[in-house]
Short mmCIF file of C-alpha atoms in Angstrom, two decimals:
data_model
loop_
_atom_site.label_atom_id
_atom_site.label_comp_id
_atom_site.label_asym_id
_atom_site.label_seq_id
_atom_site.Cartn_x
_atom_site.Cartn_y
_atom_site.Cartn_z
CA UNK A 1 -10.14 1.39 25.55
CA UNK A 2 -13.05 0.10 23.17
CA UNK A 3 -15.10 3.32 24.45
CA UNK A 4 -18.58 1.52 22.56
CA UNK A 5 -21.48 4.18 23.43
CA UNK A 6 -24.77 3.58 21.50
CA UNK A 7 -27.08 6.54 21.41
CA UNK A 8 -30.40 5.42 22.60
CA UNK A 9 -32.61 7.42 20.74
CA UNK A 10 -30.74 6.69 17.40
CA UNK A 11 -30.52 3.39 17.66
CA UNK A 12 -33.27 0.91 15.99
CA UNK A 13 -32.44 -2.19 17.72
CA UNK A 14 -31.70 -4.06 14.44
CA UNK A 15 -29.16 -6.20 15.84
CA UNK A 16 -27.09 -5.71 12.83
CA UNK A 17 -24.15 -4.51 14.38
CA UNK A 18 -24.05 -7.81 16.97
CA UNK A 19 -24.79 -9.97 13.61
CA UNK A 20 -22.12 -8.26 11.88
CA UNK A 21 -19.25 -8.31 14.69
CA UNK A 22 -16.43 -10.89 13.63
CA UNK A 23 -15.11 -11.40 16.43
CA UNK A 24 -18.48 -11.71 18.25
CA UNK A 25 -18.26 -9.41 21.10
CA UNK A 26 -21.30 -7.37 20.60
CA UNK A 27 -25.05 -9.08 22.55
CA UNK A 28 -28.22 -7.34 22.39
CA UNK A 29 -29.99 -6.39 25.52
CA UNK A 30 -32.25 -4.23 24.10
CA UNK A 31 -29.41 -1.66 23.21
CA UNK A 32 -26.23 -3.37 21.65
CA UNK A 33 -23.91 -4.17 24.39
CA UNK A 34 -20.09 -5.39 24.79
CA UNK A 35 -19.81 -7.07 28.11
CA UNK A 36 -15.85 -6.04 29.84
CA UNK A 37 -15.08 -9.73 29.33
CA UNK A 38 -15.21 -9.47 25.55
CA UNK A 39 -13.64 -6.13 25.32
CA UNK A 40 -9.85 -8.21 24.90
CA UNK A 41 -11.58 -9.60 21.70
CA UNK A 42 -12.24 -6.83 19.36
CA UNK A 43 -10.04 -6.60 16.46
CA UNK A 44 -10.85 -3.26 15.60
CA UNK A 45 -12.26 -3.17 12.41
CA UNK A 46 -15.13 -0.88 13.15
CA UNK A 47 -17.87 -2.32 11.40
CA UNK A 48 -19.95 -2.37 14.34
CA UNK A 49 -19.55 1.87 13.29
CA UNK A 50 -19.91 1.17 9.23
CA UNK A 51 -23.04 -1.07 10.02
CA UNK A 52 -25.41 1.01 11.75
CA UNK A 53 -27.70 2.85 9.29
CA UNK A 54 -29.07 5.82 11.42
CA UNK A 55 -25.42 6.52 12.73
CA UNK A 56 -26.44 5.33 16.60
CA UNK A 57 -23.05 3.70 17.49
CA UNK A 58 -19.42 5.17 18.52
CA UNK A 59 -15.94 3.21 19.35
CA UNK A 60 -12.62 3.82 20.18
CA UNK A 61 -13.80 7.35 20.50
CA UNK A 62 -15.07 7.54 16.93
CA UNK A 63 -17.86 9.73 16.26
CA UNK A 64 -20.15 8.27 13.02
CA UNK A 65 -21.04 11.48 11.93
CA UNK A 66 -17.22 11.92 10.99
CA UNK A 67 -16.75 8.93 8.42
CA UNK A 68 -17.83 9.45 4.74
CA UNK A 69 -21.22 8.25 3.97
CA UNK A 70 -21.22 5.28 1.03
CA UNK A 71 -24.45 5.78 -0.68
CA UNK A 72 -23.93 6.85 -4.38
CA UNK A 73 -20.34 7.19 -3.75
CA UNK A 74 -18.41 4.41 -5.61
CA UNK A 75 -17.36 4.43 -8.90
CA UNK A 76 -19.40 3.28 -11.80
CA UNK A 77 -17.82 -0.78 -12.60
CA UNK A 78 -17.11 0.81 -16.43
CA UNK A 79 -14.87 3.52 -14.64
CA UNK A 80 -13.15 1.15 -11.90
CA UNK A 81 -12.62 -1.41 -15.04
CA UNK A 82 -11.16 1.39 -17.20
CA UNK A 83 -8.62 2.21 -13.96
CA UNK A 84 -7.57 -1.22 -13.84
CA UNK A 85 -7.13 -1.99 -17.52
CA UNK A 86 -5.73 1.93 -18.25
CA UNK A 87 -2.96 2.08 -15.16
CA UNK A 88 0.21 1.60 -17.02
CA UNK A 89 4.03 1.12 -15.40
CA UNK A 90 5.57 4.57 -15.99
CA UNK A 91 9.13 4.62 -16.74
CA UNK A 92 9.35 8.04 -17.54
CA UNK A 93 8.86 10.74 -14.75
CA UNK A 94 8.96 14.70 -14.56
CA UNK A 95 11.41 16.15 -11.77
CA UNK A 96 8.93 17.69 -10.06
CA UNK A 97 8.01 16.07 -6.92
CA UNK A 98 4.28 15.62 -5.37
CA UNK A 99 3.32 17.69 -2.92
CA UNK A 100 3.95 16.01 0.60
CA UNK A 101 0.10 16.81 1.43
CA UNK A 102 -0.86 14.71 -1.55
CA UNK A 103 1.67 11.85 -0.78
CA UNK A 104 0.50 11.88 2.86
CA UNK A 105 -3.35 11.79 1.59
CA UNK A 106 -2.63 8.98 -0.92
CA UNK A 107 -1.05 6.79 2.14
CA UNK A 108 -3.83 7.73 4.43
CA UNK A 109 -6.51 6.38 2.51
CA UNK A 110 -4.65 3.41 1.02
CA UNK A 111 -3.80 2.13 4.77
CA UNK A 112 -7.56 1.46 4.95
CA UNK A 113 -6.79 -1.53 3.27
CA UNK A 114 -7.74 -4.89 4.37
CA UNK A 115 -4.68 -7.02 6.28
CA UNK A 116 -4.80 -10.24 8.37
CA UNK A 117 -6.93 -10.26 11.33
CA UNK A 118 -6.93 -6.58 11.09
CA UNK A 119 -3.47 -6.37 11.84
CA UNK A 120 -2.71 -3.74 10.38
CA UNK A 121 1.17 -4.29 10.60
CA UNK A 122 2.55 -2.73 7.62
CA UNK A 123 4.94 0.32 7.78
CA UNK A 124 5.05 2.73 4.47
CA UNK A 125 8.56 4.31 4.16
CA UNK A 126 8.28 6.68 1.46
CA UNK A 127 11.13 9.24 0.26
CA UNK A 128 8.76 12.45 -0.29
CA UNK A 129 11.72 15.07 -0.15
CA UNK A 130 12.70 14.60 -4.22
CA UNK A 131 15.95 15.89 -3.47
CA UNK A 132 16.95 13.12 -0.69
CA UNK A 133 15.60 10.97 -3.78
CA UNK A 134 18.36 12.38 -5.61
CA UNK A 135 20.72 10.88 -3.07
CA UNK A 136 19.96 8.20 -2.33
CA UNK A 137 19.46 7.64 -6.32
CA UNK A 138 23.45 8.65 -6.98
CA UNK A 139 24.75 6.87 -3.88
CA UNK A 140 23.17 3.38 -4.57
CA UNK A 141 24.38 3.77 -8.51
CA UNK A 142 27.61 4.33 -7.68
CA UNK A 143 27.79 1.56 -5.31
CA UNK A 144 25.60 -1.00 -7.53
CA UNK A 145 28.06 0.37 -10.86
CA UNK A 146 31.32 -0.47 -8.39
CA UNK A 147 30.20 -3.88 -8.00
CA UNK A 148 30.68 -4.83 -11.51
CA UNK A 149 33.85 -3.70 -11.47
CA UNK A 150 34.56 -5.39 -7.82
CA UNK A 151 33.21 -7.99 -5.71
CA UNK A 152 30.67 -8.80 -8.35
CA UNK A 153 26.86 -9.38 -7.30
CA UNK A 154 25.76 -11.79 -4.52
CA UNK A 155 25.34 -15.35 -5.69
CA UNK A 156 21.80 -15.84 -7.56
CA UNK A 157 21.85 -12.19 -8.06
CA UNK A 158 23.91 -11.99 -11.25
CA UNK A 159 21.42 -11.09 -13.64
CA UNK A 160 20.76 -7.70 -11.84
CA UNK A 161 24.35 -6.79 -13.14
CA UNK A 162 22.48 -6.72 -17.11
CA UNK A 163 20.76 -3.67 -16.09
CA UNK A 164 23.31 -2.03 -13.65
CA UNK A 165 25.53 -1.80 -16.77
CA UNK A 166 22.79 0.26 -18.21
CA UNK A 167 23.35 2.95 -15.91
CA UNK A 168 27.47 3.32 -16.34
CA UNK A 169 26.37 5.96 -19.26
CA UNK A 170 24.09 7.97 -16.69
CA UNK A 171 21.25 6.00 -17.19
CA UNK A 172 18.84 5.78 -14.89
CA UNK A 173 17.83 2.03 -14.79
CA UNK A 174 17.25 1.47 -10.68
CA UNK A 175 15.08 4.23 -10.11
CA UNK A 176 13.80 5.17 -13.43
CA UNK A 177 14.19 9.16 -12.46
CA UNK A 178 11.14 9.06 -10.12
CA UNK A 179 11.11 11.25 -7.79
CA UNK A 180 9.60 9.27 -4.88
CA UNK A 181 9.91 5.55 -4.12
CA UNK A 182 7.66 4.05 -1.29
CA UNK A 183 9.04 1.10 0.62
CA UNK A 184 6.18 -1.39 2.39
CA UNK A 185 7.30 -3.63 4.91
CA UNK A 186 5.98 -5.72 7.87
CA UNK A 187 7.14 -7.45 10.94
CA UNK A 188 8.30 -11.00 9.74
CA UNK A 189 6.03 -12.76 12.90
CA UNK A 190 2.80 -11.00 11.52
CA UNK A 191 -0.01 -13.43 10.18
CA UNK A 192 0.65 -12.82 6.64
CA UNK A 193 3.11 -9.79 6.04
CA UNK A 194 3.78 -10.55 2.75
CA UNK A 195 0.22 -10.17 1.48
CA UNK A 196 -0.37 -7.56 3.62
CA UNK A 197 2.27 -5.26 2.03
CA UNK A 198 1.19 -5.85 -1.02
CA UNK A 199 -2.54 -5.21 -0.75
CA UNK A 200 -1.17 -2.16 0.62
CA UNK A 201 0.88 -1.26 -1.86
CA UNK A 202 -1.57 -1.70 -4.37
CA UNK A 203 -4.39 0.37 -3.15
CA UNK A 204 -1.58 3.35 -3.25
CA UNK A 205 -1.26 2.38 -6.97
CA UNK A 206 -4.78 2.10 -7.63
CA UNK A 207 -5.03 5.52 -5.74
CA UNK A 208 -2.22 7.20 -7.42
CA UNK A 209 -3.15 6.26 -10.95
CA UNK A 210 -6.68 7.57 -10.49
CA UNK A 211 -4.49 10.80 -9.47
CA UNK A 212 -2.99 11.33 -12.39
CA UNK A 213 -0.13 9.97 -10.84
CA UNK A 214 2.47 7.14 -12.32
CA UNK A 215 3.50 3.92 -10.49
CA UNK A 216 5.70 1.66 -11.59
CA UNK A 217 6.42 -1.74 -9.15
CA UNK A 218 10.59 -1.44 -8.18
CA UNK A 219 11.92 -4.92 -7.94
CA UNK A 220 15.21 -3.74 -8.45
CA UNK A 221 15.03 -1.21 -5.70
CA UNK A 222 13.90 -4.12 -3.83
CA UNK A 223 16.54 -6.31 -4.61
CA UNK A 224 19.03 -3.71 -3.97
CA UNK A 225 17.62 -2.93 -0.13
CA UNK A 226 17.24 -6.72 0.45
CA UNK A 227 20.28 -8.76 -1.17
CA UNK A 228 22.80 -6.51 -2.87
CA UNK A 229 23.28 -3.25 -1.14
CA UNK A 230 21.18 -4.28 2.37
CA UNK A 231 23.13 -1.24 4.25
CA UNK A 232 20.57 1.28 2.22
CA UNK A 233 18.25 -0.42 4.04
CA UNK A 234 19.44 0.17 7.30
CA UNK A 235 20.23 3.97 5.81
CA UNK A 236 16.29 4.15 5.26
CA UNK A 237 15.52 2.77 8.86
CA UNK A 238 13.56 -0.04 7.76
CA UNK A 239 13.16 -1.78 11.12
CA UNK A 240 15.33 -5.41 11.05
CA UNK A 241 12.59 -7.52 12.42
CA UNK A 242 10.53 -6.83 9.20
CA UNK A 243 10.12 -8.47 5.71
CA UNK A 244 10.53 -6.21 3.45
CA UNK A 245 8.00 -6.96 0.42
CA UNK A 246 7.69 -4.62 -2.23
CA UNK A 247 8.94 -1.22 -3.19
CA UNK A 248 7.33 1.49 -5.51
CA UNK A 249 8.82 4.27 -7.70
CA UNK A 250 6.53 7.36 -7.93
CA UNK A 251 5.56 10.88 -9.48
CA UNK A 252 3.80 12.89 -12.25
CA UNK A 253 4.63 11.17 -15.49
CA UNK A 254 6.68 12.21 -18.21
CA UNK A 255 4.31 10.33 -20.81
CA UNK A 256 0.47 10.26 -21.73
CA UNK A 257 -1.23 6.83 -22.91
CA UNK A 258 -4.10 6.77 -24.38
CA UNK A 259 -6.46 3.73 -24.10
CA UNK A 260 -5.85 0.24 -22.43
CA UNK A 261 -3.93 -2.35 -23.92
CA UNK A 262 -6.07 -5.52 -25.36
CA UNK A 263 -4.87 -8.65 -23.40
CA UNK A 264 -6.08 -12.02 -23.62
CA UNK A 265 -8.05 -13.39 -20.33
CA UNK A 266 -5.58 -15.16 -17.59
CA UNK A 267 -5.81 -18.53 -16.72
CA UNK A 268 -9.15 -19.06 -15.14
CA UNK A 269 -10.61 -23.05 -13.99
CA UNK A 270 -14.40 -23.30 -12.94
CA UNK A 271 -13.65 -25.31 -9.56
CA UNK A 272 -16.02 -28.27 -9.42
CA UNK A 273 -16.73 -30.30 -5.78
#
């Protein structure tokens, strides 16, 4: 149920919130109004709520006094700049695990990200319980190490063998001894579940780092659950009707760096028309 209540004596008749609407379901008539026969439009993104300045407007039950205000409450640009320059891939991890409150806070606020159409499709399957990590860390080792000495690695795959090898000497090259790995996947028929996912996946990174946290981007995990040992997948219940994009190693790190790194600009074209 939309459940769209405007409080009469709050509300300034701006209009903003019916300007604002994306899908266009909200008329004025006097007070802002969504006739039933737009209700099957709304795709939920709430800034009807995030729009209205003196707090007069309430759906799906939400009350705006509850949602954090904005005003002074972003980061400086030097500070978000310094996050995105400073985040490193960590490679080196403590055993300690992150407290399942934290892990559960991090995913809370990074599923606020923006997905198709408000879709919101994506499913975060994260391994919080550091020794199930350890598990699932041994069992996939021994099964990736028994390939090179087997069946061999799936056609086009071969060059995931290099760094299996690394790992015959105890080595841990998969999951680089982090004690958490987050999995983001999406149904395959959603509008764009790729993207999605890793939007996702990178506000949790984003998130994490400005934690204290460190995040390093698992494409061998990923190439493990998806081509080379897909059974682990089914293991971790990753529904089978969804693409699984991108996977995540996490924890406190086990190193400290110090400033950002000095790269030269990527390739950017001024687009003439």
């Amino acid at each position: 149920m939309l459940n769209f209540t405007v409080d009469a004596d709050k509300c300034t008749r701006c209009g903003e919130c019916a300007r604002d609407c994306p899908a266009g379901v909200i008329d004025m008539d006097g007070l802002p109004v969504v006739r039933p026969e737009r209700e099957a439009r709304c795709i939920e993104c709430q800034h009807c709520l995030a729009i209205c300045q003196p707090g007069a407007l309430g759906v799906f039950g939400k009350d705006p006094a509850d949602s954090l205000p904005l005003k002074g409450m972003f980061p400086v640009p030097a500070k978000m700049e310094t996050l995105i320059m400073g985040r490193r891939s960590v490679r080196r991890y403590k055993k300690e695990g992150v407290d399942p409150a934290l892990i559960r806070h991090l995913l809370d606020v990074a599923s606020h990200a923006p997905t198709a159409v408000n879709g919101r499709p994506v499913t975060l399957t994260v391994m919080d319980d550091p020794a199930a990590m350890d598990r699932l860390r041994a069992e996939m080792t021994a099964e990736a190490v028994n390939l090179l000495h087997g069946d061999g690695f799936p056609a086009g795959w071969e060059h995931v063998a290099d760094y299996v090898r690394g790992c015959e000497d105890g080595t841990d090259i998969i999951f680089r001894n982090a004690p958490h790995v987050l999995i983001a996947s999406a149904p395959e028929d959603s509008f764009a579940p790729m993207a999605d996912c890793h939007i996702v996946m990178s506000y949790f990174d984003l998130l994490a780092s400005a934690h204290g946290l460190g995040t390093v981007w698992n494409g061998m995990v990923r190439a493990m659950l998806t081509e080379i040992l897909p059974r682990f997948r089914t293991r971790l219940g990753i529904p089978e009707n969804h693409l699984l994009a991108c996977v995540m190693s996490f924890g406190w790190p086990a190193v400290k760096y110090h400033r950002t790194v000095q790269r030269p600009g990527g390739t950017i074209r001024r687009a003439d028309f």
